[in-house]
mmCIF file of C-alpha atoms (C1' of nucleotides) in Angstrom:
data_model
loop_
_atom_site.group_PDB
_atom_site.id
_atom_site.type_symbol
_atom_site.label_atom_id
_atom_site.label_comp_id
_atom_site.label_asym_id
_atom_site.label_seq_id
_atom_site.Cartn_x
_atom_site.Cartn_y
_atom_site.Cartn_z
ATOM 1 C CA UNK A 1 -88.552 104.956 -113.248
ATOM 2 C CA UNK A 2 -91.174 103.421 -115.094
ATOM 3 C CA UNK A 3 -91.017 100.083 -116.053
ATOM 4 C CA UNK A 4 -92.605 97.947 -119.299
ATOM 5 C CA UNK A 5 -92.104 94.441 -119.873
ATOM 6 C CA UNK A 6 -93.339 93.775 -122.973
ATOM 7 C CA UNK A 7 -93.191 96.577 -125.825
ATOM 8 C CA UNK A 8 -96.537 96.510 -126.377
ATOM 9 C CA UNK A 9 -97.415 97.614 -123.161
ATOM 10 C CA UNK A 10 -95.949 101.217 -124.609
ATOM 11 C CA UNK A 11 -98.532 100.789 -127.526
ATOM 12 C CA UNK A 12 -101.145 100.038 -125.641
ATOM 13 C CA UNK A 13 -100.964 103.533 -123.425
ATOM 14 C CA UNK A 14 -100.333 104.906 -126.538
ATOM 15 C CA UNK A 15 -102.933 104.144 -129.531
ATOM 16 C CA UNK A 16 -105.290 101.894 -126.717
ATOM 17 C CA UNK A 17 -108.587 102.773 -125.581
ATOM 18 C CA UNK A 18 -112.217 103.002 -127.266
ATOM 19 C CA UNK A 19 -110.699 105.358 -130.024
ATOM 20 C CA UNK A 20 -107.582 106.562 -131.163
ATOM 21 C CA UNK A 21 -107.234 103.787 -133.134
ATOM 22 C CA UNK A 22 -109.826 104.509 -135.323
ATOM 23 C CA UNK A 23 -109.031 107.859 -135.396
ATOM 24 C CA UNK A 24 -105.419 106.927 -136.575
ATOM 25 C CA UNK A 25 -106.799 105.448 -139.537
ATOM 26 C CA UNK A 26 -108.944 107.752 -140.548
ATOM 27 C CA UNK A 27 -106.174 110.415 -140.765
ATOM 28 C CA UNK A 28 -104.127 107.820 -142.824
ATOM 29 C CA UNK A 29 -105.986 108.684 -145.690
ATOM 30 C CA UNK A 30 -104.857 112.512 -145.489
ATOM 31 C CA UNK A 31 -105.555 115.748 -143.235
ATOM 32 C CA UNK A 32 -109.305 116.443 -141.880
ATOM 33 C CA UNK A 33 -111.187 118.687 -139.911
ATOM 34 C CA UNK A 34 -112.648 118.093 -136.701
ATOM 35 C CA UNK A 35 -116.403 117.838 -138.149
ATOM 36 C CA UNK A 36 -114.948 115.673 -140.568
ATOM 37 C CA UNK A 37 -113.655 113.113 -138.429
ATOM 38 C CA UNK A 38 -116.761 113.346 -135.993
ATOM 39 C CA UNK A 39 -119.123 112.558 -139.070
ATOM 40 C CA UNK A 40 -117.234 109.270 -140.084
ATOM 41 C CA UNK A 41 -116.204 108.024 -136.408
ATOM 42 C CA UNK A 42 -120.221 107.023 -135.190
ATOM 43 C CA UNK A 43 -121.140 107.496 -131.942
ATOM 44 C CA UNK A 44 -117.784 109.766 -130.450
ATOM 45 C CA UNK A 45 -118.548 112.824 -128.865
ATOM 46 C CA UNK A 46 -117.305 116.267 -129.974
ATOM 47 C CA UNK A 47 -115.648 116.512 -126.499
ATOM 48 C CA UNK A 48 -114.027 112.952 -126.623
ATOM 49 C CA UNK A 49 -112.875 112.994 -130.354
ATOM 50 C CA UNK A 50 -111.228 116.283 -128.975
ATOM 51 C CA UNK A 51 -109.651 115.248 -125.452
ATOM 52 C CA UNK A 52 -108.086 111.871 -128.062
ATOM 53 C CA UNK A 53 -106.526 114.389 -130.710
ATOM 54 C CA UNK A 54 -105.037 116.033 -128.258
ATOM 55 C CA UNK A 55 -103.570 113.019 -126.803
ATOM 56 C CA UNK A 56 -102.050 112.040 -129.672
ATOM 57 C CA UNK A 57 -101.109 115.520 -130.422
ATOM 58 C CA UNK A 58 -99.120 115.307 -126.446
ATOM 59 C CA UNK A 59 -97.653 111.940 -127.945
ATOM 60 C CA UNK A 60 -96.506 113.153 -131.271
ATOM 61 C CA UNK A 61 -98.079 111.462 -134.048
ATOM 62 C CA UNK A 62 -100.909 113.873 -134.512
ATOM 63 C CA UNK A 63 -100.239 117.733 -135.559
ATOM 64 C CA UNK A 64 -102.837 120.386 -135.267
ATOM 65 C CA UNK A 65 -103.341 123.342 -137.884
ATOM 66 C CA UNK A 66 -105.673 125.964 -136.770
ATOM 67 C CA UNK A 67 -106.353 128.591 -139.488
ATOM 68 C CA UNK A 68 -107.080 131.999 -138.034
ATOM 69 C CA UNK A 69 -110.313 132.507 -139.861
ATOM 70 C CA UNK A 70 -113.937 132.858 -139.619
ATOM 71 C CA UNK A 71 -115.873 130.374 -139.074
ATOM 72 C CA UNK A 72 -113.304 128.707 -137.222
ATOM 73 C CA UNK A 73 -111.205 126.005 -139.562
ATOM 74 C CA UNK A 74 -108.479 123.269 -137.669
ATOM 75 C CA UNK A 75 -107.339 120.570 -139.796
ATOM 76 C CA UNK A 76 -105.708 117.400 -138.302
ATOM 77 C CA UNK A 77 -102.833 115.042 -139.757
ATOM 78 C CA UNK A 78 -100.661 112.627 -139.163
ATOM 79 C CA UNK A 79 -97.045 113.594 -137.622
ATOM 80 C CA UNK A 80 -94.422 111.352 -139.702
ATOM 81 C CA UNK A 81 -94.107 109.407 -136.287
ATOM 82 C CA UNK A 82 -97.717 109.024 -137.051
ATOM 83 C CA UNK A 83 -97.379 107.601 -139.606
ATOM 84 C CA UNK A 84 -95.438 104.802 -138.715
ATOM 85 C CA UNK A 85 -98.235 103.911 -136.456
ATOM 86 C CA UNK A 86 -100.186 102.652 -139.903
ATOM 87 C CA UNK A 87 -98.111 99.175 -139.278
ATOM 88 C CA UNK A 88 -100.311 98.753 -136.750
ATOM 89 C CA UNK A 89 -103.537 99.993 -138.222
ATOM 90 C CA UNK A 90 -103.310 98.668 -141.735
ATOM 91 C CA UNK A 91 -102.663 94.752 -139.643
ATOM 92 C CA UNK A 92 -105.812 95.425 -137.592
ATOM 93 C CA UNK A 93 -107.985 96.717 -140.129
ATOM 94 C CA UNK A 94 -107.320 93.756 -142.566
ATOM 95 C CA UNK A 95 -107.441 91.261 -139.584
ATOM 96 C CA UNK A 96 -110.643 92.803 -138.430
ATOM 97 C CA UNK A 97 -112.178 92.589 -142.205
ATOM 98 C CA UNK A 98 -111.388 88.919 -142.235
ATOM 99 C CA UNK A 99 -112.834 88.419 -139.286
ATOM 100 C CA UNK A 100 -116.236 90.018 -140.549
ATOM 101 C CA UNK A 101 -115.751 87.714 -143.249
ATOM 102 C CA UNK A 102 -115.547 84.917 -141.318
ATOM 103 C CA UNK A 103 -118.459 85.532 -138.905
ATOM 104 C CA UNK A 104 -120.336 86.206 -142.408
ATOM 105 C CA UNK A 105 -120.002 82.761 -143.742
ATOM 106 C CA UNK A 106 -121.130 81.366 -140.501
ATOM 107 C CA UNK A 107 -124.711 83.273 -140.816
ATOM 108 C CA UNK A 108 -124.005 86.073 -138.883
ATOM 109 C CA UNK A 109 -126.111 89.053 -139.267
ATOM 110 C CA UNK A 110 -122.984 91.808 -139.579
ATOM 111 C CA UNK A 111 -121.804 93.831 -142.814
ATOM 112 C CA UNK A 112 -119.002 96.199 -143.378
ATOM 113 C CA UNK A 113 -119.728 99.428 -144.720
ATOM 114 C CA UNK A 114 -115.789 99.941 -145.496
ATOM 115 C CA UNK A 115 -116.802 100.723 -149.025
ATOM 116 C CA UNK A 116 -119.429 103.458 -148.520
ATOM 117 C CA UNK A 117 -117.166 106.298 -146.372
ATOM 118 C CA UNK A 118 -115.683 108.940 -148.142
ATOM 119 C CA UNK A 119 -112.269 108.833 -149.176
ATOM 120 C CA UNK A 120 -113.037 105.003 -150.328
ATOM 121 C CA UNK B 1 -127.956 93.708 -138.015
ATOM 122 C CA UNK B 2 -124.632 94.705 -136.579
ATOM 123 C CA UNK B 3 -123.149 97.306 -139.043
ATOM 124 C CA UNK B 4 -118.897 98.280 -138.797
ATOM 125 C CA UNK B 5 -117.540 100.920 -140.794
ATOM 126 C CA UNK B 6 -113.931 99.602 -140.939
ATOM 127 C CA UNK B 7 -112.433 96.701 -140.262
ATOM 128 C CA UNK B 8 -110.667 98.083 -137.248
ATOM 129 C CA UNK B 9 -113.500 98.115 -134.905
ATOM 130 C CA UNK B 10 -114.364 94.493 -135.251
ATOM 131 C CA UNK B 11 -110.768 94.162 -134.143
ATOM 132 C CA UNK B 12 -110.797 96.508 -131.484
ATOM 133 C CA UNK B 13 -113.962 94.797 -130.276
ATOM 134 C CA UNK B 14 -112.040 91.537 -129.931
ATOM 135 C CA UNK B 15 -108.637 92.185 -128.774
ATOM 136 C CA UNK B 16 -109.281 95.842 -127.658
ATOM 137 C CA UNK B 17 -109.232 96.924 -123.840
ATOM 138 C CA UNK B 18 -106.320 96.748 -121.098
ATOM 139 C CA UNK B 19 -105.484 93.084 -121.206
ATOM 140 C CA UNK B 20 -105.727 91.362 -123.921
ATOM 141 C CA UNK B 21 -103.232 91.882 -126.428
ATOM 142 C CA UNK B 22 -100.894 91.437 -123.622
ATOM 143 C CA UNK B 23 -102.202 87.820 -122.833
ATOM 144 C CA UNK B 24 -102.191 87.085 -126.616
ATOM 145 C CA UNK B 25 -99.053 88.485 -126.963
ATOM 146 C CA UNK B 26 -97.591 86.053 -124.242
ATOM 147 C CA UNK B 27 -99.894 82.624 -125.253
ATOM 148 C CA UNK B 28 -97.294 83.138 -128.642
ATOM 149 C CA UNK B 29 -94.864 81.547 -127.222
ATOM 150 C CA UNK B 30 -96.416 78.660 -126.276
ATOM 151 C CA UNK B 31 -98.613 76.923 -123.843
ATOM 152 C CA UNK B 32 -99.297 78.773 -120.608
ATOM 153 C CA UNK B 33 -100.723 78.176 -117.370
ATOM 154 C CA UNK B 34 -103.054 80.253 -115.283
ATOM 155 C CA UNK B 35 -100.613 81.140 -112.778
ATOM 156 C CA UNK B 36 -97.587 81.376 -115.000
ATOM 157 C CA UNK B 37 -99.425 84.146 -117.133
ATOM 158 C CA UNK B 38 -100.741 85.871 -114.029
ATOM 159 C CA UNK B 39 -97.101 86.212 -113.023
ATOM 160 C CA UNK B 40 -96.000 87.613 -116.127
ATOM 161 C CA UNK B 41 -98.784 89.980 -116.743
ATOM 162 C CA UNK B 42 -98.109 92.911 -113.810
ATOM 163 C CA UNK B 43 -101.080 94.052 -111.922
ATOM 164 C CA UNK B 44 -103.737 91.907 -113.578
ATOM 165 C CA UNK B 45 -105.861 90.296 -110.765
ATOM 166 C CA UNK B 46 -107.127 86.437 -111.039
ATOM 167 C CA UNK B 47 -110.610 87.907 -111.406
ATOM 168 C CA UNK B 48 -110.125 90.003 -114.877
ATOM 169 C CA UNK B 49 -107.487 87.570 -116.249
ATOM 170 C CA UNK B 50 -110.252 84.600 -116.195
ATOM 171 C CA UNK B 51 -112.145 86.806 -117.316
ATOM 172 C CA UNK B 52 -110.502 88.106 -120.217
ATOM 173 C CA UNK B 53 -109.162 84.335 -121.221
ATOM 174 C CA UNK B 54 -112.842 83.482 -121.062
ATOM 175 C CA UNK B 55 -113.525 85.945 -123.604
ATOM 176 C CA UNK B 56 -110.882 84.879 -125.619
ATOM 177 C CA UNK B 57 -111.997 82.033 -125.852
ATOM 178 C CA UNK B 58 -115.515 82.463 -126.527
ATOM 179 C CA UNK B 59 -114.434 84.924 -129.759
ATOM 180 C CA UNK B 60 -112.280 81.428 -130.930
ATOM 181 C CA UNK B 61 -108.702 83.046 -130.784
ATOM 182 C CA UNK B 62 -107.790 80.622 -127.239
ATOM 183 C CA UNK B 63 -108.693 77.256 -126.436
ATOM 184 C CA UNK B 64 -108.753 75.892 -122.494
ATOM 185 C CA UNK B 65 -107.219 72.294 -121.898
ATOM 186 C CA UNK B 66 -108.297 71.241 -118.054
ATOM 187 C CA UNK B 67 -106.466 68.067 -116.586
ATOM 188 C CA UNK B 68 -108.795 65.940 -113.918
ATOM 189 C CA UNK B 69 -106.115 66.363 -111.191
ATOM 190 C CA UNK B 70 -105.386 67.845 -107.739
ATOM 191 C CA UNK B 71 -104.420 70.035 -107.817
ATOM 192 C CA UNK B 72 -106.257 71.548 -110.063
ATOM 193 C CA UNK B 73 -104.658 72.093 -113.891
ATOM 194 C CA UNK B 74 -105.111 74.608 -116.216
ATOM 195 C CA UNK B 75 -103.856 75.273 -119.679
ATOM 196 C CA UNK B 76 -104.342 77.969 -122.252
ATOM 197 C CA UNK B 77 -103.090 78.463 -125.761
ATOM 198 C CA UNK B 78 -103.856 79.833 -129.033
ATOM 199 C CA UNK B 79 -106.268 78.288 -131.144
ATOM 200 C CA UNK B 80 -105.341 78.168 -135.129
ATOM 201 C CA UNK B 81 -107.572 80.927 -135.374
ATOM 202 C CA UNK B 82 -105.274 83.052 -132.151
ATOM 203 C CA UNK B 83 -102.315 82.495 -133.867
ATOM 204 C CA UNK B 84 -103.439 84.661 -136.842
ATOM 205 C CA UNK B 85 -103.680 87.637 -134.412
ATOM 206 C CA UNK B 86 -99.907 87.370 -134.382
ATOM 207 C CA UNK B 87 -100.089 89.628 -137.310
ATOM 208 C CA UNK B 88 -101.227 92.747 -135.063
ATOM 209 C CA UNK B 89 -99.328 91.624 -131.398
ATOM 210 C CA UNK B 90 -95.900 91.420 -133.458
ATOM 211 C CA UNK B 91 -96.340 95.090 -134.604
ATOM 212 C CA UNK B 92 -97.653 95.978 -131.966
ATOM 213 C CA UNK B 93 -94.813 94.954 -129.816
ATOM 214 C CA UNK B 94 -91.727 96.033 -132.041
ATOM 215 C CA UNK B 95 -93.606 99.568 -132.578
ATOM 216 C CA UNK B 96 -93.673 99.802 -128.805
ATOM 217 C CA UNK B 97 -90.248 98.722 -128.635
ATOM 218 C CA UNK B 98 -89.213 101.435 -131.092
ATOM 219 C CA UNK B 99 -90.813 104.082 -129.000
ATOM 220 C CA UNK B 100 -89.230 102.864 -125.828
ATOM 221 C CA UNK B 101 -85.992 103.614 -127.217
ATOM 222 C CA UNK B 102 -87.002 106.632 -129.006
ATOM 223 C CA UNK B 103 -87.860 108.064 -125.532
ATOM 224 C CA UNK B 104 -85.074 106.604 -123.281
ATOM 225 C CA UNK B 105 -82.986 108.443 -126.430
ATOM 226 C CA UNK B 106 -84.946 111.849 -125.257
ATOM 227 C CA UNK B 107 -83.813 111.471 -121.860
ATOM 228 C CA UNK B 108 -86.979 109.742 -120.249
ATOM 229 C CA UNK B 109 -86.504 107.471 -117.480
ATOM 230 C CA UNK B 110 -88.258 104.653 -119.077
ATOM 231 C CA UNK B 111 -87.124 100.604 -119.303
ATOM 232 C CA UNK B 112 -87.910 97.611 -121.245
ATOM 233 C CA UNK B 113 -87.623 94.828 -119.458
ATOM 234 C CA UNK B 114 -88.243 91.830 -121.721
ATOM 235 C CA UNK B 115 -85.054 90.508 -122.072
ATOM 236 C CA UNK B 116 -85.411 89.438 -118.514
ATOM 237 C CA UNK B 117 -88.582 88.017 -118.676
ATOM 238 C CA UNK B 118 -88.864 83.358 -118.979
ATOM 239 C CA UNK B 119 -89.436 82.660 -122.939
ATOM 240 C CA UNK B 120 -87.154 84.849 -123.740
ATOM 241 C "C1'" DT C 1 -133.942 137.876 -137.563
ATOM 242 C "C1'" DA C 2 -133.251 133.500 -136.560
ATOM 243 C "C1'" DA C 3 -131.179 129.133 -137.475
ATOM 244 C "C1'" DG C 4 -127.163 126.407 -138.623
ATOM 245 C "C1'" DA C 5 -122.358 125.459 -139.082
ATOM 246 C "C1'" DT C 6 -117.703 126.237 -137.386
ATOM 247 C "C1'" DG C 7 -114.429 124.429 -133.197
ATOM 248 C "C1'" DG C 8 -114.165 124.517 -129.183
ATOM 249 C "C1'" DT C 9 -114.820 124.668 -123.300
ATOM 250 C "C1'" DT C 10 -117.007 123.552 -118.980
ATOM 251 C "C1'" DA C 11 -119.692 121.139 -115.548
ATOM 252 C "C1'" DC C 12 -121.975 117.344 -114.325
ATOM 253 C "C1'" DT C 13 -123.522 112.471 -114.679
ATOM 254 C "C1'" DT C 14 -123.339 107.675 -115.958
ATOM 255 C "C1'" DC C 15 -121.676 103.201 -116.414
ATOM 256 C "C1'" DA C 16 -118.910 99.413 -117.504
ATOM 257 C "C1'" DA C 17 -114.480 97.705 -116.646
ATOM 258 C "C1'" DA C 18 -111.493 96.769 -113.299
ATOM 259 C "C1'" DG C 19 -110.056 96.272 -108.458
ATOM 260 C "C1'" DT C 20 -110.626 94.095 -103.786
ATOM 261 C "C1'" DA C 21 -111.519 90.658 -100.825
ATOM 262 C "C1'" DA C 22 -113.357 86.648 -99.450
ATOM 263 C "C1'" DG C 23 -114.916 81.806 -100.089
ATOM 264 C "C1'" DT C 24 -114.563 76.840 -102.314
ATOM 265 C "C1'" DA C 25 -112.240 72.396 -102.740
ATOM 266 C "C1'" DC C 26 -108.356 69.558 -102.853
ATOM 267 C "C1'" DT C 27 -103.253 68.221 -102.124
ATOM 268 C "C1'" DG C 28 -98.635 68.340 -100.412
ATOM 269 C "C1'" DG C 29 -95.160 69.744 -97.373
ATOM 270 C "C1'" DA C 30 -93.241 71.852 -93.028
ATOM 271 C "C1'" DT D 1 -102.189 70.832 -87.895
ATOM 272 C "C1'" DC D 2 -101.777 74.662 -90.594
ATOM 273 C "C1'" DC D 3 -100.167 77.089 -94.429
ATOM 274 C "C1'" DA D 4 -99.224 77.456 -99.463
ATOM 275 C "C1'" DG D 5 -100.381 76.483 -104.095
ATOM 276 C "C1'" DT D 6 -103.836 75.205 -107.648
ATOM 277 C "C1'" DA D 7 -107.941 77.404 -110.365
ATOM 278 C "C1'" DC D 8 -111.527 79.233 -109.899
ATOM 279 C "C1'" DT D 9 -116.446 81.989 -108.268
ATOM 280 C "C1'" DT D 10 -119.042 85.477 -105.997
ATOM 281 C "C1'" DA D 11 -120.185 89.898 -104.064
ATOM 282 C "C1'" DC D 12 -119.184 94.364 -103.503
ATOM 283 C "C1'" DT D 13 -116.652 98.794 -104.399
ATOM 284 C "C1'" DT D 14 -114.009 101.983 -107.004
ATOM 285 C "C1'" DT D 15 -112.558 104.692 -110.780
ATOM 286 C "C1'" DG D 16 -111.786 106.648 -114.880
ATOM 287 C "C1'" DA D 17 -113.385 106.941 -119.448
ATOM 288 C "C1'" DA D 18 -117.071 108.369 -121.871
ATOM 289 C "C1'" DG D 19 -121.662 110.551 -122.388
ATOM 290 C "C1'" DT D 20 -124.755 114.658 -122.015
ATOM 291 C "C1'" DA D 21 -125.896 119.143 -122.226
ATOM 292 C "C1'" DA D 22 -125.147 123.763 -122.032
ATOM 293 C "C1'" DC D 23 -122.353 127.719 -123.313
ATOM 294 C "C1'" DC D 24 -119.075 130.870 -126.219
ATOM 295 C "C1'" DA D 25 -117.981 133.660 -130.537
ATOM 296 C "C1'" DT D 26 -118.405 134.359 -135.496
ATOM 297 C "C1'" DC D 27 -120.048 134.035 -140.142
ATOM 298 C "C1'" DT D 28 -123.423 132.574 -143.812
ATOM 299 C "C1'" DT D 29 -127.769 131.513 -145.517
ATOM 300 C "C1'" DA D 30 -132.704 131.299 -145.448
#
DNA sequence: TAAGATGGTTACTTCAAAGTAAGTACTGGA
DNA sequence: TCCAGTACTTACTTTGAAGTAACCATCTTA
């Protein structure tokens, strides 16, 4: 029987780690393809940014579309479950701006680029 | 200069990893030893739960109160700044929540033990 | 004809985070 | 007198997540 004590903990095995996260939020703003999300997630790895949408595929909030074409064409999106993730997301991506913000002000050297992806 | 694309990977940067939502998570409800969040965090060791507090602190969100006594005395709570994280940890938690049931409803053998938990 | 883009897989390596175990220093209780 | 509890630090090991690089098949464009 497995055991959690706090419900986070179920989160955290869930949408924790280096990525899916960011990947999450991406997708929020509609369906893309795999290139599509490697271009705008810097520094992932074709190989990891596959091995996490399959994860979240395994969990349910991701759903995968593979057109039978060529060149090959799979397009990624959010699950409805998946989307109820974006309580989440949307907190941590305004907390994170205002903490950008913040450091800012004091004289760090740090900018968001936010404003310059596609789909902005 | 230190560049982010969204706001979600300054966040991640902060309160990302195994640990540390968790501890943030339990430093809500008030004032905690070291001990008394060792005991409620399962399978953190002394080492990495320093360690993360340490962190923690050094990014502004907890502040460390040490009383000249023997035996030693050690408290940790949220700073003002901490507390705003509450924003992400509350979601966080009831999301988790919501998928614990969701999968004890699909037969998992899965359970949420908070209730049972001191603070609660 | 050769490169580039598409969306993968596979094998191997690296590395940082976490785990383990021990030591420090002091007190109080059995 | 010796163990337990307090809050650490240090040194070393482990492990799993991520990185790297090569490969596949197909089509388009230069």
């Amino acid at each position: 029987m497995k055991q959690y004590n706090l419900g986070i903990e179920a989160t955290l095995e869930i949408i924790g780690g280096k990525w899916k996260a960011l990947i999450i939020c991406l997708l929020m703003s509609g369906v893309k393809r795999t290139s599509e999300l490697q271009r705008n997630i810097h520094g992932i790895s074709q190989k990891v940014l596959i091995q996490q949408l399959r994860e979240l595929e395994k969990d349910g909030l991701v759903s995968r579309h593979v057109y039978q074409q060529m060149p090959p064409k799979v397009e990624y999106s959010l699950t409805e479950y998946g989307v109820t993730a974006n309580k989440i997301v949307d907190v941590m991506c305004s907390w994170g701006k205002e903490n950008i913000q913040m450091r800012q002000q004091r004289g760090e050297d740090i900018v968001l680029l936010e404003e310059m992806l596609p789909d902005h």
